[in-house]
CSV table of N, CA, C and O and ligand atoms in Angstrom, one decimal:
chain,number,residue,atom,x,y,z
A,587,UNK,N,125.1,111.0,120.5
A,587,UNK,CA,124.3,110.1,122.0
A,587,UNK,C,123.6,109.2,121.4
A,587,UNK,O,122.9,109.1,120.4
A,588,UNK,N,123.8,108.0,122.2
A,588,UNK,CA,123.1,106.8,121.9
A,588,UNK,C,121.6,106.8,122.7
A,588,UNK,O,121.7,107.6,123.6
A,589,UNK,N,120.1,106.6,122.1
A,589,UNK,CA,119.1,106.8,122.6
A,589,UNK,C,119.3,105.2,123.1
A,589,UNK,O,119.4,104.1,122.6
A,590,UNK,N,118.7,105.1,124.2
A,590,UNK,CA,118.6,103.7,124.9
A,590,UNK,C,117.2,103.4,124.6
A,590,UNK,O,116.2,103.9,124.8
A,591,UNK,N,117.1,102.4,124.1
A,591,UNK,CA,115.6,101.3,123.9
A,591,UNK,C,115.2,100.6,125.0
A,591,UNK,O,114.3,100.4,125.3
A,592,UNK,N,116.4,99.9,125.7
A,592,UNK,CA,115.8,98.5,126.5
A,592,UNK,C,117.1,98.6,127.2
A,592,UNK,O,118.3,98.2,126.3
A,593,UNK,N,117.1,98.0,128.4
A,593,UNK,CA,118.1,97.3,129.3
A,593,UNK,C,118.1,96.3,129.6
A,593,UNK,O,117.1,95.7,129.9
A,594,UNK,N,119.2,95.2,129.0
A,594,UNK,CA,118.9,93.7,129.6
A,594,UNK,C,119.8,93.6,130.2
A,594,UNK,O,120.9,94.1,130.3
A,595,UNK,N,119.5,92.3,131.3
A,595,UNK,CA,120.8,92.1,132.7
A,595,UNK,C,120.9,90.8,132.0
A,595,UNK,O,120.1,90.1,131.4
A,596,UNK,N,122.3,90.6,132.1
A,596,UNK,CA,122.8,89.2,131.9
A,596,UNK,C,124.2,88.7,132.9
A,596,UNK,O,124.4,89.4,133.9
A,597,UNK,N,124.6,87.4,133.1
A,597,UNK,CA,125.5,87.0,133.7
A,597,UNK,C,125.9,85.6,133.3
A,597,UNK,O,125.3,85.1,132.5
A,598,UNK,N,127.0,85.1,134.3
A,598,UNK,CA,127.6,83.9,133.8
A,598,UNK,C,126.6,82.8,134.9
A,598,UNK,O,125.7,82.9,135.4
A,599,UNK,N,127.0,81.5,134.7
A,599,UNK,CA,126.2,80.7,135.2
A,599,UNK,C,125.9,80.8,136.6
A,599,UNK,O,125.0,80.8,137.2
A,600,UNK,N,127.4,81.0,137.2
A,600,UNK,CA,127.0,81.0,139.1
A,600,UNK,C,126.7,82.5,139.1
A,600,UNK,O,126.8,82.8,140.7
A,601,UNK,N,126.9,83.7,138.5
A,601,UNK,CA,126.5,84.7,138.7
A,601,UNK,C,127.3,85.8,139.4
A,601,UNK,O,126.9,87.1,139.8
A,602,UNK,N,128.9,85.0,138.9
A,602,UNK,CA,130.1,85.9,139.8
A,602,UNK,C,129.9,87.4,138.9
A,602,UNK,O,130.0,88.6,138.9
A,603,UNK,N,130.0,86.9,137.1
A,603,UNK,CA,129.7,88.4,136.7
A,603,UNK,C,128.5,88.5,136.2
A,603,UNK,O,127.8,87.9,135.5
A,604,UNK,N,128.3,89.6,136.0
A,604,UNK,CA,127.0,90.5,135.9
A,604,UNK,C,127.1,91.6,135.4
A,604,UNK,O,127.8,92.7,135.6
A,605,UNK,N,126.4,91.5,133.9
A,605,UNK,CA,126.4,92.6,133.3
A,605,UNK,C,125.2,93.1,132.5
A,605,UNK,O,124.3,92.5,132.3
A,606,UNK,N,125.2,94.5,131.8
A,606,UNK,CA,123.9,94.8,131.4
A,606,UNK,C,124.5,95.4,129.9
A,606,UNK,O,125.4,95.6,129.8
A,607,UNK,N,123.1,95.1,128.9
A,607,UNK,CA,123.5,95.7,127.6
A,607,UNK,C,122.4,96.9,127.5
A,607,UNK,O,121.2,96.7,127.8
A,608,UNK,N,122.9,98.0,127.0
A,608,UNK,CA,121.8,98.9,126.5
A,608,UNK,C,121.8,98.9,125.3
A,608,UNK,O,122.3,99.2,124.3
A,609,UNK,N,120.6,98.3,124.4
A,609,UNK,CA,120.2,98.3,123.5
A,609,UNK,C,119.4,99.7,123.0
A,609,UNK,O,119.2,100.6,123.5
A,610,UNK,N,120.1,99.8,121.6
A,610,UNK,CA,119.6,101.4,121.2
A,610,UNK,C,118.5,101.0,120.2
A,610,UNK,O,118.0,102.3,119.3
A,611,UNK,N,118.3,100.0,119.8
A,611,UNK,CA,117.1,99.8,119.0
A,611,UNK,C,116.6,98.1,118.9
A,611,UNK,O,117.3,97.4,120.2
A,612,UNK,N,115.4,97.7,118.7
A,612,UNK,CA,115.0,96.7,119.1
A,612,UNK,C,115.8,95.4,118.7
A,612,UNK,O,116.6,95.5,117.6
A,613,UNK,N,116.2,94.5,119.2
A,613,UNK,CA,116.2,93.5,119.1
A,613,UNK,C,116.3,93.1,117.5
A,613,UNK,O,115.4,92.2,117.7
A,614,UNK,N,117.4,92.8,116.5
A,614,UNK,CA,116.4,92.2,115.0
A,614,UNK,C,117.6,91.2,114.7
A,614,UNK,O,117.3,90.6,113.5
A,615,UNK,N,118.5,90.9,115.4
A,615,UNK,CA,119.5,90.0,114.7
A,615,UNK,C,120.3,89.4,116.1
A,615,UNK,O,121.1,89.8,116.6
A,616,UNK,N,120.3,88.0,115.8
A,616,UNK,CA,121.5,87.1,116.7
A,616,UNK,C,122.0,86.2,115.5
A,616,UNK,O,121.5,86.0,114.4
A,617,UNK,N,123.5,86.4,115.9
A,617,UNK,CA,124.4,85.8,115.1
A,617,UNK,C,124.5,84.3,115.5
A,617,UNK,O,124.9,84.2,116.4
A,618,UNK,N,124.5,83.5,114.6
A,618,UNK,CA,125.2,82.1,115.0
A,618,UNK,C,126.4,81.6,114.1
A,618,UNK,O,126.7,81.8,112.8
A,619,UNK,N,127.6,81.4,114.8
A,619,UNK,CA,128.6,81.4,114.1
A,619,UNK,C,129.0,79.8,114.0
A,619,UNK,O,128.9,79.2,114.8
A,620,UNK,N,129.7,79.5,112.9
A,620,UNK,CA,130.4,78.1,112.9
A,620,UNK,C,131.7,77.8,113.2
A,620,UNK,O,132.4,76.6,112.7
A,621,UNK,N,132.5,79.1,113.4
A,621,UNK,CA,133.9,79.1,113.1
A,621,UNK,C,134.0,77.9,114.9
A,621,UNK,O,133.8,77.4,115.6
A,622,UNK,N,135.8,77.6,114.9
A,622,UNK,CA,136.2,76.7,115.7
A,622,UNK,C,135.5,76.5,117.4
A,622,UNK,O,135.4,75.9,118.1
A,623,UNK,N,135.6,78.0,117.8
A,623,UNK,CA,135.3,78.1,119.2
A,623,UNK,C,133.9,78.4,119.6
A,623,UNK,O,133.1,77.6,120.3
A,624,UNK,N,133.0,79.2,118.5
A,624,UNK,CA,131.6,79.1,118.4
A,624,UNK,C,130.7,77.7,118.7
A,624,UNK,O,129.8,77.1,118.8
A,625,UNK,N,131.5,76.9,117.2
A,625,UNK,CA,130.9,75.8,117.7
A,625,UNK,C,131.3,74.8,118.3
A,625,UNK,O,130.4,73.5,118.5
A,626,UNK,N,132.2,75.3,119.3
A,626,UNK,CA,132.6,74.3,121.1
A,626,UNK,C,131.7,74.9,121.9
A,626,UNK,O,131.9,73.9,122.9
A,627,UNK,N,131.1,76.0,121.7
A,627,UNK,CA,130.1,76.6,122.5
A,627,UNK,C,128.7,76.1,122.9
A,627,UNK,O,128.1,77.3,122.7
A,628,UNK,N,128.5,74.9,122.3
A,628,UNK,CA,127.0,74.7,122.5
A,628,UNK,C,126.5,75.5,121.1
A,628,UNK,O,125.1,75.6,121.7
A,629,UNK,N,126.9,76.2,120.5
A,629,UNK,CA,126.3,76.7,119.2
A,629,UNK,C,125.6,77.8,119.5
A,629,UNK,O,124.4,78.1,119.1
A,630,UNK,N,126.0,78.5,120.7
A,630,UNK,CA,125.2,79.5,121.1
A,630,UNK,C,124.9,80.6,120.3
A,630,UNK,O,125.5,81.1,118.9
A,631,UNK,N,123.9,81.8,120.5
A,631,UNK,CA,123.6,82.8,119.6
A,631,UNK,C,124.2,84.1,120.2
A,631,UNK,O,124.4,83.9,121.7
A,632,UNK,N,124.8,84.8,119.1
A,632,UNK,CA,125.2,86.1,119.6
A,632,UNK,C,124.7,87.6,119.6
A,632,UNK,O,124.1,87.4,118.4
A,633,UNK,N,124.6,88.5,120.5
A,633,UNK,CA,123.8,89.5,120.0
A,633,UNK,C,125.4,90.9,120.4
A,633,UNK,O,126.0,90.8,120.9
A,634,UNK,N,125.4,91.2,118.9
A,634,UNK,CA,126.3,91.9,118.9
A,634,UNK,C,125.9,93.4,118.6
A,634,UNK,O,124.9,93.9,118.0
A,635,UNK,N,126.7,94.3,119.8
A,635,UNK,CA,126.3,95.8,120.1
A,635,UNK,C,127.7,96.2,120.3
A,635,UNK,O,128.4,95.8,120.3
A,636,UNK,N,127.6,98.0,119.6
A,636,UNK,CA,128.6,98.9,120.2
A,636,UNK,C,129.0,98.5,121.5
A,636,UNK,O,128.2,98.2,122.7
A,637,UNK,N,130.5,98.4,121.6
A,637,UNK,CA,131.0,98.5,123.1
A,637,UNK,C,130.6,99.1,124.3
A,637,UNK,O,130.5,98.8,125.0
A,638,UNK,N,130.2,100.2,123.3
A,638,UNK,CA,129.9,101.1,124.4
A,638,UNK,C,128.7,101.1,125.3
A,638,UNK,O,128.1,101.7,126.2
A,639,UNK,N,127.5,100.2,124.7
A,639,UNK,CA,126.6,100.0,125.3
A,639,UNK,C,126.8,98.4,126.2
A,639,UNK,O,125.4,98.0,126.7
A,640,UNK,N,127.9,97.8,126.3
A,640,UNK,CA,127.6,96.6,127.3
A,640,UNK,C,128.6,97.4,128.6
A,640,UNK,O,129.8,98.0,128.4
A,641,UNK,N,127.8,96.9,129.7
A,641,UNK,CA,128.6,97.2,130.9
A,641,UNK,C,128.6,96.4,132.0
A,641,UNK,O,127.8,95.5,132.1
A,642,UNK,N,129.9,95.8,132.2
A,642,UNK,CA,130.0,95.0,133.7
A,642,UNK,C,130.1,95.8,134.9
A,642,UNK,O,130.8,96.7,135.3
A,643,UNK,N,128.6,95.2,135.4
A,643,UNK,CA,128.4,95.8,136.7
A,643,UNK,C,128.9,95.1,137.8
A,643,UNK,O,129.4,96.0,138.8
A,644,UNK,N,129.4,94.1,137.9
A,644,UNK,CA,130.0,93.3,138.7
A,644,UNK,C,130.8,92.3,138.5
A,644,UNK,O,130.4,91.4,137.3
A,645,UNK,N,131.8,91.6,139.1
A,645,UNK,CA,132.9,90.5,139.0
A,645,UNK,C,133.6,90.4,137.7
A,645,UNK,O,134.3,89.9,137.2
A,646,UNK,N,134.1,91.9,137.4
A,646,UNK,CA,135.1,91.9,136.8
A,646,UNK,C,136.8,91.3,136.9
A,646,UNK,O,137.1,90.7,135.8
A,647,UNK,N,136.4,91.3,138.2
A,647,UNK,CA,137.8,90.1,138.7
A,647,UNK,C,137.9,88.7,138.1
A,647,UNK,O,138.6,88.1,138.4
A,648,UNK,N,136.1,88.3,137.9
A,648,UNK,CA,136.2,87.1,137.6
A,648,UNK,C,136.2,86.7,135.8
A,648,UNK,O,135.8,85.7,135.3
A,649,UNK,N,136.5,87.6,135.3
A,649,UNK,CA,136.6,87.8,134.2
A,649,UNK,C,137.9,87.3,133.5
A,649,UNK,O,138.8,88.1,133.6
A,650,UNK,N,138.0,86.2,132.5
A,650,UNK,CA,139.3,86.1,131.7
A,650,UNK,C,139.2,86.2,130.2
A,650,UNK,O,138.1,85.9,129.9
A,651,UNK,N,140.4,86.5,129.9
A,651,UNK,CA,140.3,86.1,128.7
A,651,UNK,C,140.9,85.2,127.8
A,651,UNK,O,142.2,85.0,128.2
A,652,UNK,N,140.6,85.1,126.5
A,652,UNK,CA,141.4,84.0,125.8
A,652,UNK,C,141.3,84.3,124.3
A,652,UNK,O,140.7,84.9,124.0
A,653,UNK,N,142.4,84.2,124.0
A,653,UNK,CA,142.8,84.8,122.2
A,653,UNK,C,143.6,83.7,121.7
A,653,UNK,O,144.5,82.9,122.2
A,654,UNK,N,143.2,83.6,120.4
A,654,UNK,CA,143.6,82.6,119.4
A,654,UNK,C,143.9,83.4,118.2
A,654,UNK,O,143.6,84.4,117.8
A,655,UNK,N,144.4,82.1,117.2
A,655,UNK,CA,144.7,82.7,115.8
A,655,UNK,C,145.2,84.2,115.8
A,655,UNK,O,146.5,84.3,116.0
A,656,UNK,N,144.5,84.7,115.2
A,656,UNK,CA,144.7,85.9,114.9
A,656,UNK,C,144.9,87.0,116.2
A,656,UNK,O,145.7,88.3,116.1
A,657,UNK,N,144.4,86.3,117.4
A,657,UNK,CA,144.4,87.3,118.7
A,657,UNK,C,143.2,88.6,118.4
A,657,UNK,O,143.2,89.4,119.2
A,658,UNK,N,142.7,89.4,117.4
A,658,UNK,CA,141.8,90.2,117.1
A,658,UNK,C,140.6,90.0,118.0
A,658,UNK,O,139.9,91.2,117.9
A,659,UNK,N,140.3,88.9,118.3
A,659,UNK,CA,138.7,88.8,118.9
A,659,UNK,C,138.9,88.0,120.2
A,659,UNK,O,138.6,87.1,120.1
A,660,UNK,N,139.2,88.8,121.3
A,660,UNK,CA,139.6,88.2,122.5
A,660,UNK,C,138.2,87.7,122.8
A,660,UNK,O,137.0,88.4,122.7
A,661,UNK,N,137.9,86.6,123.5
A,661,UNK,CA,136.9,85.7,124.1
A,661,UNK,C,137.1,85.9,125.5
A,661,UNK,O,138.3,85.6,126.2
A,662,UNK,N,136.0,86.1,126.4
A,662,UNK,CA,135.8,86.0,127.7
A,662,UNK,C,135.0,84.9,128.6
A,662,UNK,O,134.0,84.9,128.0
A,663,UNK,N,135.5,84.7,129.2
A,663,UNK,CA,134.8,83.9,130.4
A,663,UNK,C,135.0,83.6,131.7
A,663,UNK,O,136.0,84.7,132.4
A,664,UNK,N,134.0,83.3,132.6
A,664,UNK,CA,134.3,83.2,134.0
A,664,UNK,C,135.0,82.5,134.6
A,664,UNK,O,135.1,81.2,134.2
A,665,UNK,N,136.1,83.0,135.6
A,665,UNK,CA,136.7,82.1,135.9
A,665,UNK,C,136.9,81.1,136.9
A,665,UNK,O,137.2,79.9,137.3
A,666,UNK,N,135.1,80.9,137.4
A,666,UNK,CA,134.8,80.0,138.0
A,666,UNK,C,134.2,79.2,137.3
A,666,UNK,O,134.0,78.1,137.8
A,667,UNK,N,132.7,79.5,136.8
A,667,UNK,CA,131.8,78.5,136.2
A,667,UNK,C,132.6,78.4,134.5
A,667,UNK,O,132.0,77.3,134.2
A,668,UNK,N,133.0,79.0,133.8
A,668,UNK,CA,133.4,78.6,133.0
A,668,UNK,C,132.7,79.5,131.4
A,668,UNK,O,133.1,79.1,130.5
A,669,UNK,N,131.5,80.0,132.4
A,669,UNK,CA,130.5,80.6,130.9
A,669,UNK,C,131.2,81.1,130.2
A,669,UNK,O,132.1,82.0,130.2
A,670,UNK,N,131.2,81.1,128.9
A,670,UNK,CA,131.7,81.9,127.4
A,670,UNK,C,130.7,83.5,127.5
A,670,UNK,O,129.4,83.1,127.0
A,671,UNK,N,131.0,84.3,128.2
A,671,UNK,CA,130.2,85.5,128.2
A,671,UNK,C,130.4,86.4,127.0
A,671,UNK,O,129.0,86.8,126.7
A,672,UNK,N,131.3,86.7,126.3
A,672,UNK,CA,131.0,87.5,125.4
A,672,UNK,C,132.2,87.5,124.9
A,672,UNK,O,133.5,87.0,125.1
A,673,UNK,N,132.8,88.3,123.7
A,673,UNK,CA,133.7,88.4,122.7
A,673,UNK,C,134.2,89.5,122.2
A,673,UNK,O,132.6,90.3,122.0
A,674,UNK,N,135.2,89.9,121.7
A,674,UNK,CA,135.1,91.2,120.8
A,674,UNK,C,134.6,90.8,119.3
A,674,UNK,O,135.7,89.6,119.1
A,675,UNK,N,134.1,91.6,118.5
A,675,UNK,CA,133.9,91.2,117.4
A,675,UNK,C,135.2,91.3,116.7
A,675,UNK,O,135.8,92.3,116.5
A,676,UNK,N,135.4,90.4,115.6
A,676,UNK,CA,136.5,90.9,114.9
A,676,UNK,C,135.9,91.3,113.4
A,676,UNK,O,136.8,92.1,112.8
A,677,UNK,N,134.9,91.3,112.9
A,677,UNK,CA,134.1,91.7,112.0
A,677,UNK,C,134.0,92.7,112.1
A,677,UNK,O,134.3,93.5,111.3
A,678,UNK,N,133.5,93.1,113.2
A,678,UNK,CA,133.3,94.9,113.3
A,678,UNK,C,133.9,95.0,115.1
A,678,UNK,O,133.6,94.9,115.7
A,679,UNK,N,135.2,95.7,114.7
A,679,UNK,CA,136.2,95.7,116.3
A,679,UNK,C,135.4,96.4,117.3
A,679,UNK,O,135.6,96.5,118.6
A,680,UNK,N,134.5,97.6,116.6
A,680,UNK,CA,133.8,98.2,118.0
A,680,UNK,C,133.0,97.7,118.6
A,680,UNK,O,132.0,98.4,119.6
A,681,UNK,N,132.5,96.2,118.0
A,681,UNK,CA,131.0,95.8,118.8
A,681,UNK,C,132.0,94.7,119.8
A,681,UNK,O,133.0,94.0,119.6
A,682,UNK,N,131.0,94.7,120.3
A,682,UNK,CA,130.9,93.5,121.8
A,682,UNK,C,129.8,92.4,121.0
A,682,UNK,O,128.6,92.5,121.2
A,683,UNK,N,130.1,91.1,121.2
A,683,UNK,CA,129.1,89.9,120.8
A,683,UNK,C,128.7,88.9,122.4
A,683,UNK,O,129.5,88.8,122.8
A,684,UNK,N,127.9,89.5,122.9
A,684,UNK,CA,127.2,88.9,124.2
A,684,UNK,C,126.6,87.4,123.9
A,684,UNK,O,125.8,87.3,122.8
A,685,UNK,N,126.7,86.4,124.3
A,685,UNK,CA,126.3,85.1,124.7
A,685,UNK,C,124.7,85.5,125.1
A,685,UNK,O,124.5,85.6,126.1
A,686,UNK,N,123.9,85.3,124.1
A,686,UNK,CA,122.4,85.5,124.4
A,686,UNK,C,121.9,84.1,125.3
A,686,UNK,O,121.0,85.2,126.0
A,687,UNK,N,122.4,83.2,125.7
A,687,UNK,CA,121.9,82.8,126.7
A,687,UNK,C,122.5,83.0,128.1
A,687,UNK,O,121.7,82.7,129.3
A,688,UNK,N,122.7,84.0,127.9
A,688,UNK,CA,123.5,84.3,129.4
A,688,UNK,C,122.1,85.8,129.8
A,688,UNK,O,122.7,86.4,131.1
A,689,UNK,N,121.8,85.9,128.9
A,689,UNK,CA,120.6,87.1,129.0
A,689,UNK,C,119.5,86.8,130.2
A,689,UNK,O,119.1,85.9,129.7
A,690,UNK,N,118.8,87.5,131.4
A,690,UNK,CA,118.3,87.3,132.0
A,690,UNK,C,116.9,87.0,131.1
A,690,UNK,O,116.4,87.9,130.3
A,691,UNK,N,115.5,86.0,131.3
A,691,UNK,CA,114.7,86.0,131.0
A,691,UNK,C,114.2,86.3,129.2
A,691,UNK,O,113.5,86.7,128.8
A,692,UNK,N,115.7,85.6,128.5
A,692,UNK,CA,115.7,85.4,127.3
A,692,UNK,C,115.6,84.2,126.6
A,692,UNK,O,116.1,83.1,127.2
A,693,UNK,N,114.3,84.0,125.7
A,693,UNK,CA,114.0,83.0,125.2
A,693,UNK,C,114.3,82.7,123.4
A,693,UNK,O,113.7,83.6,122.8
A,694,UNK,N,115.4,82.4,122.8
A,694,UNK,CA,115.6,82.2,121.5
A,694,UNK,C,114.7,81.8,120.8
A,694,UNK,O,114.6,82.4,119.5
A,695,UNK,N,113.8,81.4,121.1
A,695,UNK,CA,112.7,80.8,120.4
A,695,UNK,C,111.9,82.2,119.9
A,695,UNK,O,111.5,82.0,119.3
A,696,UNK,N,111.7,83.0,120.7
A,696,UNK,CA,111.0,84.5,120.5
A,696,UNK,C,111.6,85.1,119.3
A,696,UNK,O,111.0,85.6,118.9
A,697,UNK,N,112.8,84.2,118.7
A,697,UNK,CA,113.9,85.3,117.8
A,697,UNK,C,114.2,84.3,116.6
A,697,UNK,O,115.3,84.5,116.0
A,698,UNK,N,113.1,83.5,116.5
A,698,UNK,CA,113.7,82.6,115.1
A,698,UNK,C,114.2,83.1,114.1
A,698,UNK,O,115.1,82.7,113.1
A,699,UNK,N,113.3,84.4,113.7
A,699,UNK,CA,113.5,85.0,112.5
A,699,UNK,C,114.5,85.8,112.4
A,699,UNK,O,115.1,86.1,111.5
A,700,UNK,N,115.0,86.0,113.6
A,700,UNK,CA,116.2,87.0,113.8
A,700,UNK,C,117.6,86.4,114.0
A,700,UNK,O,118.4,87.0,113.4
A,701,UNK,N,117.4,85.0,113.4
A,701,UNK,CA,118.9,84.1,113.3
A,701,UNK,C,119.5,84.1,112.3
A,701,UNK,O,119.2,83.9,111.2
A,702,UNK,N,120.9,84.4,112.1
A,702,UNK,CA,121.5,85.1,111.1
A,702,UNK,C,122.8,83.8,111.2
A,702,UNK,O,123.7,84.4,112.2
A,703,UNK,N,122.8,82.9,110.3
A,703,UNK,CA,124.7,82.6,110.5
A,703,UNK,C,125.2,82.8,109.8
A,703,UNK,O,125.4,83.5,108.8
A,704,UNK,N,126.5,83.0,110.5
A,704,UNK,CA,127.8,83.8,110.0
A,704,UNK,C,128.6,82.7,110.0
A,704,UNK,O,129.2,81.5,110.9
A,705,UNK,N,129.3,82.8,108.6
A,705,UNK,CA,130.5,81.7,108.2
A,705,UNK,C,132.1,81.9,108.6
A,705,UNK,O,132.5,82.6,107.7
A,706,UNK,N,132.0,82.0,110.1
A,706,UNK,CA,133.2,82.2,110.8
A,706,UNK,C,134.3,81.1,110.4
A,706,UNK,O,135.8,81.7,110.0
A,707,UNK,N,134.3,79.9,109.8
A,707,UNK,CA,135.3,79.1,109.2
A,707,UNK,C,135.9,79.6,108.1
A,707,UNK,O,137.2,79.6,108.0
A,708,UNK,N,135.1,80.4,107.2
A,708,UNK,CA,135.6,81.1,106.1
A,708,UNK,C,135.6,82.6,106.7
A,708,UNK,O,134.6,83.4,105.5
A,709,UNK,N,136.0,83.0,107.6
A,709,UNK,CA,135.9,84.6,108.0
A,709,UNK,C,136.2,85.3,106.9
A,709,UNK,O,137.5,85.2,106.2
A,710,UNK,N,135.4,86.3,106.8
A,710,UNK,CA,135.6,87.4,105.4
A,710,UNK,C,137.1,88.1,105.5
A,710,UNK,O,137.8,88.6,104.5
A,711,UNK,N,137.4,88.0,106.7
A,711,UNK,CA,138.9,88.9,107.1
A,711,UNK,C,140.2,88.1,106.8
A,711,UNK,O,141.2,88.3,107.0
A,712,UNK,N,139.7,86.4,106.6
A,712,UNK,CA,140.8,85.3,106.4
A,712,UNK,C,140.9,85.6,104.8
A,712,UNK,O,141.8,84.7,104.2
A,713,UNK,N,139.9,85.9,104.1
A,713,UNK,CA,139.8,86.0,102.8
A,713,UNK,C,141.1,86.7,101.9
A,713,UNK,O,141.3,87.6,102.5
B,1127,ZN,ZN1,130.8,82.3,136.6
């Protein structure tokens, strides 16, 4: 059983896609990745959480999927505004990584000590 700690609401830029994240523990880690797609996405931070904690509340029809390289980590975007909302973790396939910039009232400056750099260019599953 998952114990809910806090519910976060998130959306894409145009608001077509709305989703929620049920944190089961305090947010302690934001991942920044240097791989080819993350480095082109304004260096966003990611909150990675078990897939069952993420619910698309509205706008599922506006979600499009992009896969590349090994196709193991589909990335999801809004078909209207292009916001990169989330992707499936390749490193932990049971997790979804949320673009923290999509989370309502989220200020990454409050989590400076929680930012962890991930060397996606040299992904451990490619070695
Ligand atoms: Zn949108």
